[in-house]
Short mmCIF file of C-alpha atoms in Angstrom, two decimals:
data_model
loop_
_atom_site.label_atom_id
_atom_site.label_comp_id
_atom_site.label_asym_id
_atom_site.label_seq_id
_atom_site.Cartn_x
_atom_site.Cartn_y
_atom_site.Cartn_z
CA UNK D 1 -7.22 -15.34 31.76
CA UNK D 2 -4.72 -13.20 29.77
CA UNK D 3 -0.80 -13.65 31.09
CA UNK D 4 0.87 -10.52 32.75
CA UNK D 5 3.20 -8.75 30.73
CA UNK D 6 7.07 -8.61 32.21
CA UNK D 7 8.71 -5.49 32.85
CA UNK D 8 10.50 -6.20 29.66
CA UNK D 9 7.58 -6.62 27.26
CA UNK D 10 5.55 -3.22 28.53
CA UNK D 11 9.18 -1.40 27.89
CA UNK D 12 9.50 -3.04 24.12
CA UNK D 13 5.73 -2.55 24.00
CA UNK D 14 6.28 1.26 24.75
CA UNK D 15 9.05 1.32 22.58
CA UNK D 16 7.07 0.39 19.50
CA UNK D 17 4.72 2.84 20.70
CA UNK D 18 7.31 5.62 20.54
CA UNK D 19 8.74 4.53 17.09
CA UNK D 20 5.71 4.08 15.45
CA UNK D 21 4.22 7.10 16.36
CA UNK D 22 7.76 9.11 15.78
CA UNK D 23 7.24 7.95 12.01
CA UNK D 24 3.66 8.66 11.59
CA UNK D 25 4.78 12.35 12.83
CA UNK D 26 7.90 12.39 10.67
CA UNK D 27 6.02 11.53 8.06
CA UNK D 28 3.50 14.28 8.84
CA UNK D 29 6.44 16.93 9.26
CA UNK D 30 8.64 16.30 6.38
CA UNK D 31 5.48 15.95 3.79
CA UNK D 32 6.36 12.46 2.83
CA UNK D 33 3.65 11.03 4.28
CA UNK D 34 0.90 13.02 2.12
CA UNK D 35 1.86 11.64 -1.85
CA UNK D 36 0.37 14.43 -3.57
CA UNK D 37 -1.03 12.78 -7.62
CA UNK D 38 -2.35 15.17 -9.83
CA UNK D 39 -6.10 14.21 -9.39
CA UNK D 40 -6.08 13.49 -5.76
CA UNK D 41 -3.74 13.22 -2.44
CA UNK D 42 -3.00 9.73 -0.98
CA UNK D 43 -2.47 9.83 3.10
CA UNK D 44 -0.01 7.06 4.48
CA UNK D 45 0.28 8.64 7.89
CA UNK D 46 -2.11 5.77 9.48
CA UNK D 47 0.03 3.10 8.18
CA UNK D 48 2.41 3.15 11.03
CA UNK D 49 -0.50 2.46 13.47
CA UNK D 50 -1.48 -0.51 11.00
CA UNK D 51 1.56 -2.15 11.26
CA UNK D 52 1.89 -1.88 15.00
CA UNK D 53 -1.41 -3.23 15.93
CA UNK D 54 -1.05 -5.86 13.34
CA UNK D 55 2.21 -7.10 15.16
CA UNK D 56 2.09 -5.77 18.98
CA UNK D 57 -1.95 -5.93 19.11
CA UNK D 58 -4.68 -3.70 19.58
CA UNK D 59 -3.24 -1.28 22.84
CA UNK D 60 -0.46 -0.58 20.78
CA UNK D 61 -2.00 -0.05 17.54
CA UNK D 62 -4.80 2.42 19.82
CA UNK D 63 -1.71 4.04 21.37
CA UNK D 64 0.00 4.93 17.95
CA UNK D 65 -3.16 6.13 16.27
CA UNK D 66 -3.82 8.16 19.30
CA UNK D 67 -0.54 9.91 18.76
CA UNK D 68 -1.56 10.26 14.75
CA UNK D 69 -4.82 11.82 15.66
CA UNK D 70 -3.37 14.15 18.04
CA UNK D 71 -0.56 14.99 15.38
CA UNK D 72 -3.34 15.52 12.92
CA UNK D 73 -5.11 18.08 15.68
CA UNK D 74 -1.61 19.97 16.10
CA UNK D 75 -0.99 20.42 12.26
CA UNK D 76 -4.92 21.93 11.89
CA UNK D 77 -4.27 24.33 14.98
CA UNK D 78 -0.89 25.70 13.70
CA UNK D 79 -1.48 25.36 9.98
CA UNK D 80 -5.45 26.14 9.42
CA UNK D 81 -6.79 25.16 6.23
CA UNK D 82 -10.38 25.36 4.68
CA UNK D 83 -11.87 22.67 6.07
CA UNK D 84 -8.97 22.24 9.35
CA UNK D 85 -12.52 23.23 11.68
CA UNK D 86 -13.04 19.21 11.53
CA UNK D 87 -9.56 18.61 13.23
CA UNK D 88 -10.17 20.63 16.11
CA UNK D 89 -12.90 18.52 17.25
CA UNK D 90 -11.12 15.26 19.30
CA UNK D 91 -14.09 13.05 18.68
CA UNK D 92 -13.23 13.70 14.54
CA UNK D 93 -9.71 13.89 14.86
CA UNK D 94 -8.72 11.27 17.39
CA UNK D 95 -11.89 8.33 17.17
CA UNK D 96 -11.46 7.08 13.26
CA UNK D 97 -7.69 7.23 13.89
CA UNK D 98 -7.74 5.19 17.61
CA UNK D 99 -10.41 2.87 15.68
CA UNK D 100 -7.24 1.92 12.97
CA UNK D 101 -5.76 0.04 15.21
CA UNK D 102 -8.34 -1.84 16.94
CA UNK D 103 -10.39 -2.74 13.81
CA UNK D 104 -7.06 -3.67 12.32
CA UNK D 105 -5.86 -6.00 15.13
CA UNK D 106 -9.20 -8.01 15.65
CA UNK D 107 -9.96 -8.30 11.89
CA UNK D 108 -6.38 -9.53 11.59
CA UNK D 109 -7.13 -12.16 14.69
CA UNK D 110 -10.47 -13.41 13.13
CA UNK D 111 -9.43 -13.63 9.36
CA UNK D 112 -6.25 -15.15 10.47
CA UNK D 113 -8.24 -17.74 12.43
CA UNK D 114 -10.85 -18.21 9.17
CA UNK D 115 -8.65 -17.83 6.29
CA UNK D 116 -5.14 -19.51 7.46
CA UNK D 117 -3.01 -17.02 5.06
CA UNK D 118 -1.06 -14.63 6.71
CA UNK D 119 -0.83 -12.18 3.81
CA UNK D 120 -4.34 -12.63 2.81
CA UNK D 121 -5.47 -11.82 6.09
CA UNK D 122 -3.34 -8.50 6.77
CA UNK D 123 -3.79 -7.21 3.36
CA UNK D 124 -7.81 -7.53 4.13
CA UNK D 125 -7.61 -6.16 7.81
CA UNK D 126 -5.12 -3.02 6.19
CA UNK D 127 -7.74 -2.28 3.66
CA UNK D 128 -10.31 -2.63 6.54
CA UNK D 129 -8.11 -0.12 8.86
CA UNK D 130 -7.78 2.36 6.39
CA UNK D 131 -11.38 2.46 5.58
CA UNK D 132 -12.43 2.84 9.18
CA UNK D 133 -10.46 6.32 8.86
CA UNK D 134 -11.42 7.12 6.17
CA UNK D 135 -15.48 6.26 6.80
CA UNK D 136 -15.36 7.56 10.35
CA UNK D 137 -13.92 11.05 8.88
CA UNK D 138 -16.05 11.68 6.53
CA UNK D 139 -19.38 10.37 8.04
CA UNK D 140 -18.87 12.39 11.67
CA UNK D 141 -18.20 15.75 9.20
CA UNK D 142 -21.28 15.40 7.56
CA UNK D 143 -23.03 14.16 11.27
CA UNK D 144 -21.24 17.08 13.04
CA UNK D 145 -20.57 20.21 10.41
CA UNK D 146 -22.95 19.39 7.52
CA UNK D 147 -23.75 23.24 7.41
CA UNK D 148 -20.34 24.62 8.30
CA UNK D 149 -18.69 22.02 5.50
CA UNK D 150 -21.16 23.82 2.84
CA UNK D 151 -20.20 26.92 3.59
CA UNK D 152 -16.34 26.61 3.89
CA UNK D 153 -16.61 24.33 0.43
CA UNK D 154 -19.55 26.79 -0.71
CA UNK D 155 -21.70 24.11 -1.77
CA UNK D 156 -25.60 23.18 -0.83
CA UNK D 157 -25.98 20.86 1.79
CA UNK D 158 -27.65 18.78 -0.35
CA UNK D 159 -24.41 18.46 -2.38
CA UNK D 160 -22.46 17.64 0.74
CA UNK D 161 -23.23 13.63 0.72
CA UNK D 162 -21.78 13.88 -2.92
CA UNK D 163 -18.61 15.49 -2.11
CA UNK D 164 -18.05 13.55 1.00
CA UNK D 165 -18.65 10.21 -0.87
CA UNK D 166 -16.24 11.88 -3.67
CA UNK D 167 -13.53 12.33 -1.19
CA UNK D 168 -13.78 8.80 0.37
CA UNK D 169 -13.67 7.10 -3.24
CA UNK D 170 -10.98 9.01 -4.62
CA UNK D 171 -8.45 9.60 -1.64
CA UNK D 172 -10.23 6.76 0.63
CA UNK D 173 -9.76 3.89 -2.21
CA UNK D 174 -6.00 4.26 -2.91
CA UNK D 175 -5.25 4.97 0.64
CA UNK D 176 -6.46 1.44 1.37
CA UNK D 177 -5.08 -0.21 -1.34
CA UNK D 178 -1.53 1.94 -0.52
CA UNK D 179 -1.68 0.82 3.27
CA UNK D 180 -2.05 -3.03 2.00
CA UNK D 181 1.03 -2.37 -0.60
CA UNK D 182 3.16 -1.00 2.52
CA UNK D 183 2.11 -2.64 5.60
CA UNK D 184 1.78 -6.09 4.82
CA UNK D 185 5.16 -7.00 3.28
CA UNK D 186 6.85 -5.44 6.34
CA UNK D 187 3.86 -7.30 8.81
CA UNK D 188 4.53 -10.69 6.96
CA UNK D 189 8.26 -10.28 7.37
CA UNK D 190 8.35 -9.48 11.13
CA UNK D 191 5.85 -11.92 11.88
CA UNK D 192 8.10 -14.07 10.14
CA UNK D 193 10.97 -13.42 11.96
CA UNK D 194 9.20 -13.54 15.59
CA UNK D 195 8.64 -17.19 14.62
CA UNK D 196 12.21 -18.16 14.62
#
């Protein structure tokens, strides 16, 4: 049977919750958090909810990709693009991006378990995280708009797998491989310190 928290752990719990998800808007706000390359766009908004559910576990990590994916709805709603349509639905916008932080935390727990490296593991379950986003976007717009995503990209539907799996190599690859660079040195560190 899992302890109760203390009064003081749910505050520093919500805390982290707050933080996190303050930076993961900042970072939406101020256009830092989108680094724009010439052939593609890398996202490091989720990265924030990476690092909390690697160190506070998988509520908090939920919590703080929650707040991303409701961010993410916001900035579609009051900014439209092309393709925005796909934020407006919650199950697109706010599933992948709750899913970071669970898939990040219990990969984390289990590789940690397996692999006995601490970097090893949270590079892996980072990687893992950011694919979940990335995967879970792209596969519920071709599930839920395959039609409207032709249209608004004016391609066939048959060309709409292509594109998809296009978008998840070039922006979904370095995404992962950025979340790894960032989150685990700061993940190793902290764990580091909550040791001593």
């Amino acid at each position: 049977m899992e302890r109760k928290m203390t009064a003081s752990e749910k505050t520093r719990r919500l805390v982290i919750i707050g933080a996190l998800g303050g930076i993961s808007i900042f970072l939406g706000v101020s256009g830092i958090g989108i680094i724009r390359l010439p052939l593609f766009s890398i996202t490091v908004m989720h990265i924030p909810v990476i690092i909390g559910a690697l160190l506070e576990g998988p509520f908090v990590g939920a919590a703080i990709g929650l707040i991303f994916g409701l961010f993410s709805m916001y900035q579609n709603f009051t900014a439209p693009g092309l393709t925005s349509f796909l934020f407006w639905n919650p199950i697109i916008a706010l599933i992948p991006r709750v899913l970071i932080g669970i898939v990040a935390y219990y990969s984390f727990k289990l590789l940690s378990t397996k692999l006995k490296n601490t970097a090893i593991s949270a590079t892996i379950s980072s990687i893992l995280a950011t694919l979940t986003n990335t995967i879970g976007v792209l596969g519920l717009t071709y599930v839920l708009y395959l039609d409207r995503y032709a249209a608004a990209k004016e391609i066939s539907r048959d060309a709409v797998a292509g594109t998809l799996l296009a978008v998840g190599l070039t922006n979904g690859v370095p995404e992962a491989i950025a979340s790894a660079l960032i989150a685990v040195p700061i993940v190793v560190t902290m764990l580091k310190m909550k040791k001593k």
